[in-house]
XYZ file of C-alpha atoms in Angstrom:
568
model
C -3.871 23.942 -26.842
C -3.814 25.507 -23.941
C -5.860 28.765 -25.189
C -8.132 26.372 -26.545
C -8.392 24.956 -23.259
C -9.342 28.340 -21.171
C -12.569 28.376 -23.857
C -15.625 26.705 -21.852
C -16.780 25.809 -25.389
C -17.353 21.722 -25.689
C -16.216 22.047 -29.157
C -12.840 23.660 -28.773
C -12.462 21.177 -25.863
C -13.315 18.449 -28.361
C -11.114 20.227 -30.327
C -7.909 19.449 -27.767
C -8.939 16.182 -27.450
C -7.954 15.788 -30.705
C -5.044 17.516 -30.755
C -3.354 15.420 -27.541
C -4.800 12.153 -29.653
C -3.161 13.194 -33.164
C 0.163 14.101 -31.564
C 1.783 10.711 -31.343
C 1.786 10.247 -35.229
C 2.520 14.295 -35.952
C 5.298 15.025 -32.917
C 5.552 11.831 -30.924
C 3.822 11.166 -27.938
C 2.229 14.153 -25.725
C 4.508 15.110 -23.324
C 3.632 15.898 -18.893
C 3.903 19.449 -19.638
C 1.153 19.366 -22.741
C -1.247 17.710 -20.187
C -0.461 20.019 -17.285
C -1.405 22.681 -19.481
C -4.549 21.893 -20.505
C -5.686 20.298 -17.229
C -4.300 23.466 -15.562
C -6.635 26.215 -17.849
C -9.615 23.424 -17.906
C -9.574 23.871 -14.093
C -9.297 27.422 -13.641
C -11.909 28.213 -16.496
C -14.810 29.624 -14.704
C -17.382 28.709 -16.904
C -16.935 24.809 -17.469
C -18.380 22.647 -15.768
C -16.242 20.001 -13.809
C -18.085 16.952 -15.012
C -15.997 17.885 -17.859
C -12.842 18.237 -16.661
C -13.319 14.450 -15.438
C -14.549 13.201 -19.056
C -11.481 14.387 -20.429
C -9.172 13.212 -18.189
C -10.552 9.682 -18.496
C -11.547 9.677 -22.006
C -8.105 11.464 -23.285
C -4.481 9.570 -24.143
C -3.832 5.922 -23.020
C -5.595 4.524 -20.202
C -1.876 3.435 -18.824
C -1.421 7.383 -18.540
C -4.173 8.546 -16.094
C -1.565 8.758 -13.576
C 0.327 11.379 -15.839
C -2.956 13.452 -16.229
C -3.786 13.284 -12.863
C -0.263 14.049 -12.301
C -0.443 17.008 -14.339
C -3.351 18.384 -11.910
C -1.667 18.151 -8.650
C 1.410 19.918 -10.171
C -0.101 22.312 -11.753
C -1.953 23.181 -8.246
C 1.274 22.271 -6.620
C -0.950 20.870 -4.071
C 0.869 17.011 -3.752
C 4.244 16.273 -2.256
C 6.797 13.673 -3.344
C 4.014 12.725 -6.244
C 6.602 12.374 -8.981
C 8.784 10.387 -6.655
C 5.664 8.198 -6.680
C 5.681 7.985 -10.497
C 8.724 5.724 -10.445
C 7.469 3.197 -8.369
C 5.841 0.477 -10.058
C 4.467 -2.249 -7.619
C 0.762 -2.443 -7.268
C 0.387 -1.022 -3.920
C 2.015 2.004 -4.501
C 0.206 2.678 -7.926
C -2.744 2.195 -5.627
C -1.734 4.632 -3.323
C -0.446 7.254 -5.823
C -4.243 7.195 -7.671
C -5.888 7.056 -4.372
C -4.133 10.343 -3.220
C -4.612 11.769 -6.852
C -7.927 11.462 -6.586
C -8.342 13.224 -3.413
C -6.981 16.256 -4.424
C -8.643 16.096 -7.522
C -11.978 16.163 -5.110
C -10.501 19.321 -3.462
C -9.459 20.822 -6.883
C -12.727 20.314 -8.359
C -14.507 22.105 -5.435
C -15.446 25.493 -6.337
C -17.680 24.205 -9.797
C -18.600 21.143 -9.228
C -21.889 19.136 -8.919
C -23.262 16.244 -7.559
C -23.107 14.338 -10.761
C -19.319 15.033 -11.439
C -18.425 13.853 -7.883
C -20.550 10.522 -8.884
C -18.884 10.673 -11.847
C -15.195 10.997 -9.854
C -16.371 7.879 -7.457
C -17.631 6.200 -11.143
C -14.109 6.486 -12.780
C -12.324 5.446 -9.003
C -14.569 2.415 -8.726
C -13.743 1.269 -13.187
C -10.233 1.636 -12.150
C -10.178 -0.663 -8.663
C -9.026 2.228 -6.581
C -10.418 2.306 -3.517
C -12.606 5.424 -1.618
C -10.266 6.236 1.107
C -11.505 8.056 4.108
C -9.837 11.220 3.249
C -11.677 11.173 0.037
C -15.039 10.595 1.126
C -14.481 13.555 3.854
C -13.139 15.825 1.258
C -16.258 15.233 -1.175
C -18.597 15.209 1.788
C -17.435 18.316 2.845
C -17.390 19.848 -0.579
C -21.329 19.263 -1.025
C -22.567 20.345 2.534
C -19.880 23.998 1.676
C -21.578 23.870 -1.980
C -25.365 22.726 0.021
C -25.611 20.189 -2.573
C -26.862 16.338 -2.026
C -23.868 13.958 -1.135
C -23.688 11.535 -4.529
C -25.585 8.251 -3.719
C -22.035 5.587 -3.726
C -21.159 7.488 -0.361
C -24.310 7.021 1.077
C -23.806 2.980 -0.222
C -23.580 0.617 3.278
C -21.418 -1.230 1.285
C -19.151 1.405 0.874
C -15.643 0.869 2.816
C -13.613 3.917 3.671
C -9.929 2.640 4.460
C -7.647 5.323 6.100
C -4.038 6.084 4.274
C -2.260 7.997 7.028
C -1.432 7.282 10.747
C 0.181 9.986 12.771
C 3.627 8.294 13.948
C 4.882 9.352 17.889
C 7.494 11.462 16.786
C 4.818 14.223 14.956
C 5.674 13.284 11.358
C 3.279 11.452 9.327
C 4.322 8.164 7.771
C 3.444 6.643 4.621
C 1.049 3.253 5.112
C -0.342 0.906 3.115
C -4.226 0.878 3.136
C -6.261 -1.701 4.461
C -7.873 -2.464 1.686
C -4.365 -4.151 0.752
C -2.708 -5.361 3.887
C -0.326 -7.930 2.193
C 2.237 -5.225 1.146
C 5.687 -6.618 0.431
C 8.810 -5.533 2.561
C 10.047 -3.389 -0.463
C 7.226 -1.653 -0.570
C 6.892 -0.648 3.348
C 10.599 0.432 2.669
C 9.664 3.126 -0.502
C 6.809 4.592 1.391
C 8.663 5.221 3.839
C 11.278 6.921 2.183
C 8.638 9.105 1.059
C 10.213 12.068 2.628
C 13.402 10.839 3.686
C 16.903 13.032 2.433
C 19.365 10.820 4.227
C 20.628 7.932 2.419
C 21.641 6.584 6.036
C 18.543 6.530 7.294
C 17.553 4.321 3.735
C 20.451 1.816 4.893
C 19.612 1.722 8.261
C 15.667 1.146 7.526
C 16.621 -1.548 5.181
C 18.681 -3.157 7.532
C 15.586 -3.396 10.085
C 13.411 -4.712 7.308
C 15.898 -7.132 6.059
C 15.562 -5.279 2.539
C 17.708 -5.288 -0.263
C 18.201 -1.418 -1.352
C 16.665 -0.792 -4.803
C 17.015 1.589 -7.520
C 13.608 3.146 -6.623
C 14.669 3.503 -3.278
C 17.625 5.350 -3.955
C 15.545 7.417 -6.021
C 13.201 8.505 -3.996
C 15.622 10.040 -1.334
C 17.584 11.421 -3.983
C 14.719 13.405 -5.376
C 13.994 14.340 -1.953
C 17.318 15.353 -0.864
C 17.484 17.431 -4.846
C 14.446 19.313 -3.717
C 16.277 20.747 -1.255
C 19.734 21.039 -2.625
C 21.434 20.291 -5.496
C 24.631 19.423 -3.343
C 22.534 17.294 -1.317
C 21.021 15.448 -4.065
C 24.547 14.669 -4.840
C 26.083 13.521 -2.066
C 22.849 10.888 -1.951
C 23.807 10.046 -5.417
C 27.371 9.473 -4.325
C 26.241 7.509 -1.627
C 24.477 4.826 -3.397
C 27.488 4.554 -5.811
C 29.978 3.780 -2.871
C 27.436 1.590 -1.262
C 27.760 -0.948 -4.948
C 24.474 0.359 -6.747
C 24.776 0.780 -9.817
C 23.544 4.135 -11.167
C 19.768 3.660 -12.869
C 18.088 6.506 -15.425
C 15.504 6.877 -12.127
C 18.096 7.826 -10.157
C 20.370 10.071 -12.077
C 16.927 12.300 -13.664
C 16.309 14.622 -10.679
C 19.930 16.099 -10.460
C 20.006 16.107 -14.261
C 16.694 18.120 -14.403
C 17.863 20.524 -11.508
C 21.354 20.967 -13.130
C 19.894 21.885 -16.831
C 16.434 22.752 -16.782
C 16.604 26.487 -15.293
C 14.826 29.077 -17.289
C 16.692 32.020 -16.063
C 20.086 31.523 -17.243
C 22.326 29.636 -19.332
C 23.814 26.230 -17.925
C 27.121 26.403 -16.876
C 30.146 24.798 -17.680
C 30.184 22.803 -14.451
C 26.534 21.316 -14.854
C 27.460 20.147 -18.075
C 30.161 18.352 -17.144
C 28.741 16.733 -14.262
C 25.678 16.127 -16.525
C 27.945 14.326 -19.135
C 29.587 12.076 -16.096
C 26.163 11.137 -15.199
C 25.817 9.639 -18.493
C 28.578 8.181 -18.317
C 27.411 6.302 -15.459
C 24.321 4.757 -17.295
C 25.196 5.320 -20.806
C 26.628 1.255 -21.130
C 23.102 -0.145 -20.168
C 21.166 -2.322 -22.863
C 19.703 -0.622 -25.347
C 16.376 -2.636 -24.223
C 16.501 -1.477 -20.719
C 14.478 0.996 -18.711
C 17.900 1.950 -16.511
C 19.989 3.459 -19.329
C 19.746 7.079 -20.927
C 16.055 7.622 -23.283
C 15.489 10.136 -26.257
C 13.989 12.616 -23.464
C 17.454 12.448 -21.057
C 19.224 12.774 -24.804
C 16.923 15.482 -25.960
C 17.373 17.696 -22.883
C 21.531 16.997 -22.521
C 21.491 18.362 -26.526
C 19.533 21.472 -25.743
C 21.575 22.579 -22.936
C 24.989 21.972 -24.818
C 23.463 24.012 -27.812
C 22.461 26.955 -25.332
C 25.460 26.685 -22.906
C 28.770 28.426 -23.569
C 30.752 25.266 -22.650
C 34.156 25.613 -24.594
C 34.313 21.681 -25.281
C 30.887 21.222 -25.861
C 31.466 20.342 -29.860
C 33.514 17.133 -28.875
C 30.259 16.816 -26.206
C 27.904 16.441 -28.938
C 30.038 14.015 -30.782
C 30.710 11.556 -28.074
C 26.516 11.848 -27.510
C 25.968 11.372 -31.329
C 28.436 8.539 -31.737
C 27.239 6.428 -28.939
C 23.806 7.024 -30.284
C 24.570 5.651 -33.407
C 26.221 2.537 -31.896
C 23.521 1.961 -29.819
C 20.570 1.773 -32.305
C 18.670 4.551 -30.011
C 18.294 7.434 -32.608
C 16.466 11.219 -32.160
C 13.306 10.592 -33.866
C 12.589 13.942 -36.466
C 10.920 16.196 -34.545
C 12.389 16.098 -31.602
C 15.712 16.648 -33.841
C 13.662 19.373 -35.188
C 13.472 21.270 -31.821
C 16.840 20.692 -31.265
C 18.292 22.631 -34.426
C 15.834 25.722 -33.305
C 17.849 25.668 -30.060
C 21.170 26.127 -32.122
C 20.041 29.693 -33.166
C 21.846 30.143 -29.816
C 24.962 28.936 -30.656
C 28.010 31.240 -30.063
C 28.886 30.928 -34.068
C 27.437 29.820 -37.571
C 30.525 27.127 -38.221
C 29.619 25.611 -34.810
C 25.844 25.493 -35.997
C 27.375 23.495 -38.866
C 29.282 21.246 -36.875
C 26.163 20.897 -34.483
C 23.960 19.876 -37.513
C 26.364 17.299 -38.596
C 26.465 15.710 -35.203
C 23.125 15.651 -35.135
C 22.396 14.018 -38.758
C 24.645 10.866 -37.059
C 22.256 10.926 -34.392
C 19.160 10.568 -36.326
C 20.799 8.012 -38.637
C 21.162 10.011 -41.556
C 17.202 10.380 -41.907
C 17.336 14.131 -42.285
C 14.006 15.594 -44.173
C 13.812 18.985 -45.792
C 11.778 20.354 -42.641
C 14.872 19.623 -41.222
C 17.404 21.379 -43.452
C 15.501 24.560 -44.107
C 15.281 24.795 -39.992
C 19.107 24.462 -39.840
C 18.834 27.132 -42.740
C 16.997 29.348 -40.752
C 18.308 28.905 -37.546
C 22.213 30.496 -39.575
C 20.456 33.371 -40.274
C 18.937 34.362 -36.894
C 22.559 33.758 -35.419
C 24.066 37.408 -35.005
C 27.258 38.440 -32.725
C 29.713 41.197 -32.606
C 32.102 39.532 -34.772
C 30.317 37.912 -37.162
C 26.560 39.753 -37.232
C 26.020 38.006 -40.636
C 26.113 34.389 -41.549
C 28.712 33.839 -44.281
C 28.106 32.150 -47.560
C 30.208 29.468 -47.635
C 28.740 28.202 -44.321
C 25.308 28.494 -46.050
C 26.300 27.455 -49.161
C 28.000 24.197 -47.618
C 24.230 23.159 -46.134
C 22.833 23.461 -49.674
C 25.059 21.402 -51.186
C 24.787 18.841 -48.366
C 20.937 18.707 -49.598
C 21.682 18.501 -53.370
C 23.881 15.461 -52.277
C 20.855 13.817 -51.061
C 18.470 14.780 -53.159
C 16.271 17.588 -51.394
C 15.911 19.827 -54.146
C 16.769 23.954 -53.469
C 14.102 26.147 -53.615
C 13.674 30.037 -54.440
C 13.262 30.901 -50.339
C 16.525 29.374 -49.695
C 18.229 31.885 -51.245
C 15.539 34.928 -50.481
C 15.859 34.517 -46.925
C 19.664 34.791 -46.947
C 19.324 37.742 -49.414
C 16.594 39.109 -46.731
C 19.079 38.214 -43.900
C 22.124 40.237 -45.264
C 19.486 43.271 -46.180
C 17.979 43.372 -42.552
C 21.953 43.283 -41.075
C 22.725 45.954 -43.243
C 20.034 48.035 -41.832
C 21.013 47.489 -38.704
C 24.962 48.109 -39.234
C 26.427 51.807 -38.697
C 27.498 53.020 -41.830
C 31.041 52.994 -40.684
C 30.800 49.567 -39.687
C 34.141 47.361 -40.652
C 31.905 44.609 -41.583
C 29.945 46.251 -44.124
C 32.780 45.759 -46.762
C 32.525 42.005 -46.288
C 28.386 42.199 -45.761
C 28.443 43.787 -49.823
C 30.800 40.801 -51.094
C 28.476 38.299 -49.197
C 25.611 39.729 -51.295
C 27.280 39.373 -54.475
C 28.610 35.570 -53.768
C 24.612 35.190 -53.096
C 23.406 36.733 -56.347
C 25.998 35.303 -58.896
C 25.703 31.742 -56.909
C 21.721 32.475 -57.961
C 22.666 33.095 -61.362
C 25.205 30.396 -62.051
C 22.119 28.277 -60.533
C 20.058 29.391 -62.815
C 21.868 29.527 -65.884
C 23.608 25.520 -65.241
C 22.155 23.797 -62.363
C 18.849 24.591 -61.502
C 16.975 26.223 -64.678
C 13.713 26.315 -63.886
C 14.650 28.211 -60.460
C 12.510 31.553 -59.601
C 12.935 33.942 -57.334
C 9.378 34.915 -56.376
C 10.349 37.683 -54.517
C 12.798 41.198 -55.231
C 15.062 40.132 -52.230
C 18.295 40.230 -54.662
C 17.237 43.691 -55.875
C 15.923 45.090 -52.451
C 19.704 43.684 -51.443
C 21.557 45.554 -54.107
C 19.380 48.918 -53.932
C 20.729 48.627 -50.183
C 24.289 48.857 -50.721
C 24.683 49.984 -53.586
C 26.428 47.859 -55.393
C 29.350 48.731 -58.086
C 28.350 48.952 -61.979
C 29.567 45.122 -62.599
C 27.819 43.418 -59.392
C 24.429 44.751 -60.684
C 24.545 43.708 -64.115
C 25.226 40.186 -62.359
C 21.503 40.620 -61.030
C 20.588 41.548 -64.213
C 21.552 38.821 -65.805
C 19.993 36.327 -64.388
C 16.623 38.720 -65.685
C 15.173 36.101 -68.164
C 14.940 33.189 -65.733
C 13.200 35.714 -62.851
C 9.275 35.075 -62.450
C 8.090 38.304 -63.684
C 5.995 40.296 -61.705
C 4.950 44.533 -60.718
C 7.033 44.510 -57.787
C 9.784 42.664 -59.091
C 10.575 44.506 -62.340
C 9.663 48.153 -60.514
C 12.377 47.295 -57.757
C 14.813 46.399 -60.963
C 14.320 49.529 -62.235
C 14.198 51.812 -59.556
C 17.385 50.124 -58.451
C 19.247 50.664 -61.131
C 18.011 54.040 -62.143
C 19.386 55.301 -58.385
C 22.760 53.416 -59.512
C 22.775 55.498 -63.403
C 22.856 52.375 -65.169
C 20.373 53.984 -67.706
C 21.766 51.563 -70.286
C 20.766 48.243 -68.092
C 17.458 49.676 -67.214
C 16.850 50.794 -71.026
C 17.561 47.146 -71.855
C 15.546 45.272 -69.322
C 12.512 47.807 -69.821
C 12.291 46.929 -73.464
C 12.872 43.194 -73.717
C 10.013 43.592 -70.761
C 7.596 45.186 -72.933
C 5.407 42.341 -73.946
C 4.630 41.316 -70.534
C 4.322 44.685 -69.167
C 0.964 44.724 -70.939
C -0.674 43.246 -68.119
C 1.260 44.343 -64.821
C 0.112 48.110 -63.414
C 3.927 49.149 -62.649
C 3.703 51.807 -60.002
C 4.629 55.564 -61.010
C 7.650 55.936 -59.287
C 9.023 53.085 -61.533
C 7.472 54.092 -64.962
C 9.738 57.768 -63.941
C 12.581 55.864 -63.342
C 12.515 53.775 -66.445
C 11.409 57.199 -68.541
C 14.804 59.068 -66.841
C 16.874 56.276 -67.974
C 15.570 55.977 -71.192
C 16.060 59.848 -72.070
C 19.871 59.652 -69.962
C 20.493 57.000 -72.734
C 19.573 59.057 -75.439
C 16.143 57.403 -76.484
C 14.353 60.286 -76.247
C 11.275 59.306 -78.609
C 10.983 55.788 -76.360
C 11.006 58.436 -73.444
C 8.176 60.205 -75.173
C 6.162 57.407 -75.652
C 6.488 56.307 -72.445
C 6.018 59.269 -70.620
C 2.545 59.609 -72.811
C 1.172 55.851 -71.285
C 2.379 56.561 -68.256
C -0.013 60.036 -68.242
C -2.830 57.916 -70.112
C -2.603 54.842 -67.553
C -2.581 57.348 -64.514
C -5.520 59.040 -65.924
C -7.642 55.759 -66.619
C -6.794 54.777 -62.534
């Protein structure tokens, strides 16, 4: 979406508008950071107009979400402060405020392309959604137009029109938070949050409560503890201990900053000590109602199972557990794709068993609804996982992930098997010929390819393997006599096809089984009719056939091979 966005075509705009509107039934509902990136490239595209930026704002997601788009803009220009705190306030007035100063910096942002019409267009949306034109805005778009020398829209030049100042510069040189004019009857609680606005000290919270005979609130305690977090994490903490020893009990609000500053770094691996302090945070919410806005959502659950997959905490299995169980008792279960995400994140894991152990957590946690998107992610996520000691994933691990799906139904395809054929062949590559794993890498293969023919031959008949992955895998390690004629076995249920019988051939011609290759050549010879096999596999199959003493078949053969190179 957002390469779409940096186009200043309308249609691949249109085009992310549909996207962002499609997501809630494809992935769930579109995240902050999907609109910060698109409202972030729209506004730095040189060529779009801003009239445009505006129509998608208003016209694109819920209309009980512009503050999240707007949102989106001011962090992506990092241009607001303490505008998230803002986000968890939920009294009139402040939602006021918060859209009144969004707006102005959306003036400012839109600056260097815009028009007359699209600052009409920003007053237009402002006046649909009762906010009102604030001083500061009307300067910032007044002094936009005379910069840009372009005609001040017609609403400021309104008599009507009544500018209400948001800021009043306070004796002591700091600016405090007021309520505008335009809504003087602000309640006491309110008066209190802005002006914790900026505040790190929890004593200064208690002692302005005191003075406005306030009760302290969650979202008071929240905003100075996503203050003091900005600073430090150790001061974001000791606010958070504060409200606990002064009887508050711990809200999802409150707990969210020091959870996103413990786990969300992109640099480096959480530790074991921001786990566990992440897990007693939990703790601290995790017995609110189910119903309730103050306990733990599938977003705080969805980032506390990433950073457990990622981290190298040594209890973290029992971690997952307790998080899995108490999801399932709760009724609040990880909807599919955000499970989905999850199992990419366990390519990280330190191990393949723990991957396993990791899945079946997770499967609690989604209530058992696991799809087959689900399982052939899991699938694929064992064979990315590669370490020292165990470089390969092994096949009981795998094997114990197919069988979970036969148990429920999910039927096992050709790929399944291919890509762990595929795995073990790119490993091999990869391992020094001296390796002491490459013993235990050539018995892997084998389990693979007679599991694919004991598939074949009882369980699964009509199973193909579209591709040569078992054959590439034996021509690798060269297998012993008895191994490959397990491959071949399993010849008559194989989707025939060029590549697939030449690599059969060739294989076994470079392992001297000129009887196998004799024998799967000439039971082949109906079908061959309409395959071109390449030359270096008609020569293999015509030095096997005269090592096995056919030498009239070899004849033969070597005459169509010279009469089908000479009609190419």
């Amino acid at each position: 979406m957002e390469l779409l966005s940096l186009s200043d075509d309308p249609e691949d705009l249109k085009l992310v508008r549909i996207m962002l509107n499609d997501m809630p039934t494809v992935a769930g509902p579109p995240a902050l950071r999907n609109y910060q990136h698109v409202v972030r490239a729209l506004a730095r595209t040189p060529g779009l107009p801003a009239e445009m930026v505006m129509k998608f704002i208003k016209n694109t997601g819920p209309r009980n979400q512009e503050n999240l788009l707007i949102e989106g803009l001011l962090y992506a220009y990092k241009k607001a402060r303490n505008v998230r705190a803002l986000a968890y306030c939920t009294s009139q007035t402040l939602h006021v405020h918060f859209m009144t100063k969004s707006f102005q910096y959306l003036a400012e942002v839109l600056e260097p392309t815009a028009t007359t019409q699209a600052y009409a267009y920003l007053l237009q949306v402002m006046e649909e959604r009762t906010v009102p034109v604030t001083k500061d805005i009307a300067q910032a778009i007044t002094r936009a137009c005379r910069r840009r020398n372009i005609a001040i829209p017609s609403q400021l030049c309104a008599t009507d029109v009544q500018v209400q100042p948001l800021t009043t510069p306070t004796a002591g040189g700091h600016t405090a938070q007021i309520v505008s004019k335009a809504h003087p009857t602000s309640a006491p609680e309110d008066l209190l949050s802005l002006k914790m606005m900026s505040e790190t000290n929890p004593d200064a919270l208690l002692e302005a409560a005191k003075r406005l005979h306030v009760v302290v609130q969650p979202q008071h305690w929240t905003l100075v503890i996503a203050n003091a977090t900005r600073q430090s994490l150790a001061l974001g903490l000791q606010a958070y201990h504060a409200a606990k020893q002064g009887d508050q009990r711990p809200t999802r609000s409150m707990i969210e900053p020091l959870v996103k500053s413990l786990l969300t770094s992109r640099i480096r691996r959480p530790t074991t000590l921001a786990v566990d302090t992440v897990i007693q945070l939990w703790r601290d919410i995790k017995d609110q109602p189910a119903d309730s806005k103050d306990g733990p959502d599938l977003s705080f659950y969805s980032i506390v199972f990433r950073s457990i997959f990622i981290s190298r905490h040594p209890s973290s299995l029992a971690i997952v557990w307790e998080l899995a169980l108490h999801l399932k008792e709760s009724g609040v279960l990880i909807d599919p794709a955000s499970a989905k995400f999850l199992v990419h994140k366990m390519a990280t894991s330190a191990s393949h068993e723990l991957v396993v152990e990791y899945f079946r957590a997770l499967r609690v946690a989604t209530g058992e609804l696991i799809s087959a998107d689900l399982y052939n992610t899991t699938l694929r996520a064992l064979t990315r996982i590669t370490s020292p000691r165990s470089p390969f994933v092994p096949p009981p691990t795998y094997f114990e992930v197919l069988r979970d799906m036969t148990w429920r139904g999910i039927p096992i395809k050709s790929r399944h098997y291919a890509e762990v054929l595929l795995h073990y062949t790119s490993v091999g590559q990869s391992l020094h010929h001296q390796s002491e794993h490459r013993p235990a890498l050539k018995d892997a293969v084998h389990v693979v390819v007679h599991r694919i023919h004991m598939d074949q031959l009882e369980n699964f008949p009509r199973l193909h393997l579209d591709v040569a992955a078992a054959f590439i895998a034996v021509r690798e390690y060269k297998l012993a006599v008895k191994k490959y004629r397990e491959v071949v076995k399993a010849k008559r249920k194989l989707r025939l096809n060029a590549a697939l019988l030449s690599q059969v051939v060739q294989t076994g011609a470079s392992a001297q089984l000129w009887t196998d290759v004799t024998e799967i050549w000439k039971a082949t010879e109906r079908r061959r009719r309409n395959l071109f096999m390449p030359p270096a596999a008609r020569a293999a199959a015509v030095l096997s056939l005269c090592r096995a003493g056919l030498l009239d078949d070899a004849t033969a053969e070597a005459a169509r091979s010279e009469q089908s190179a000479t009609e190419t």
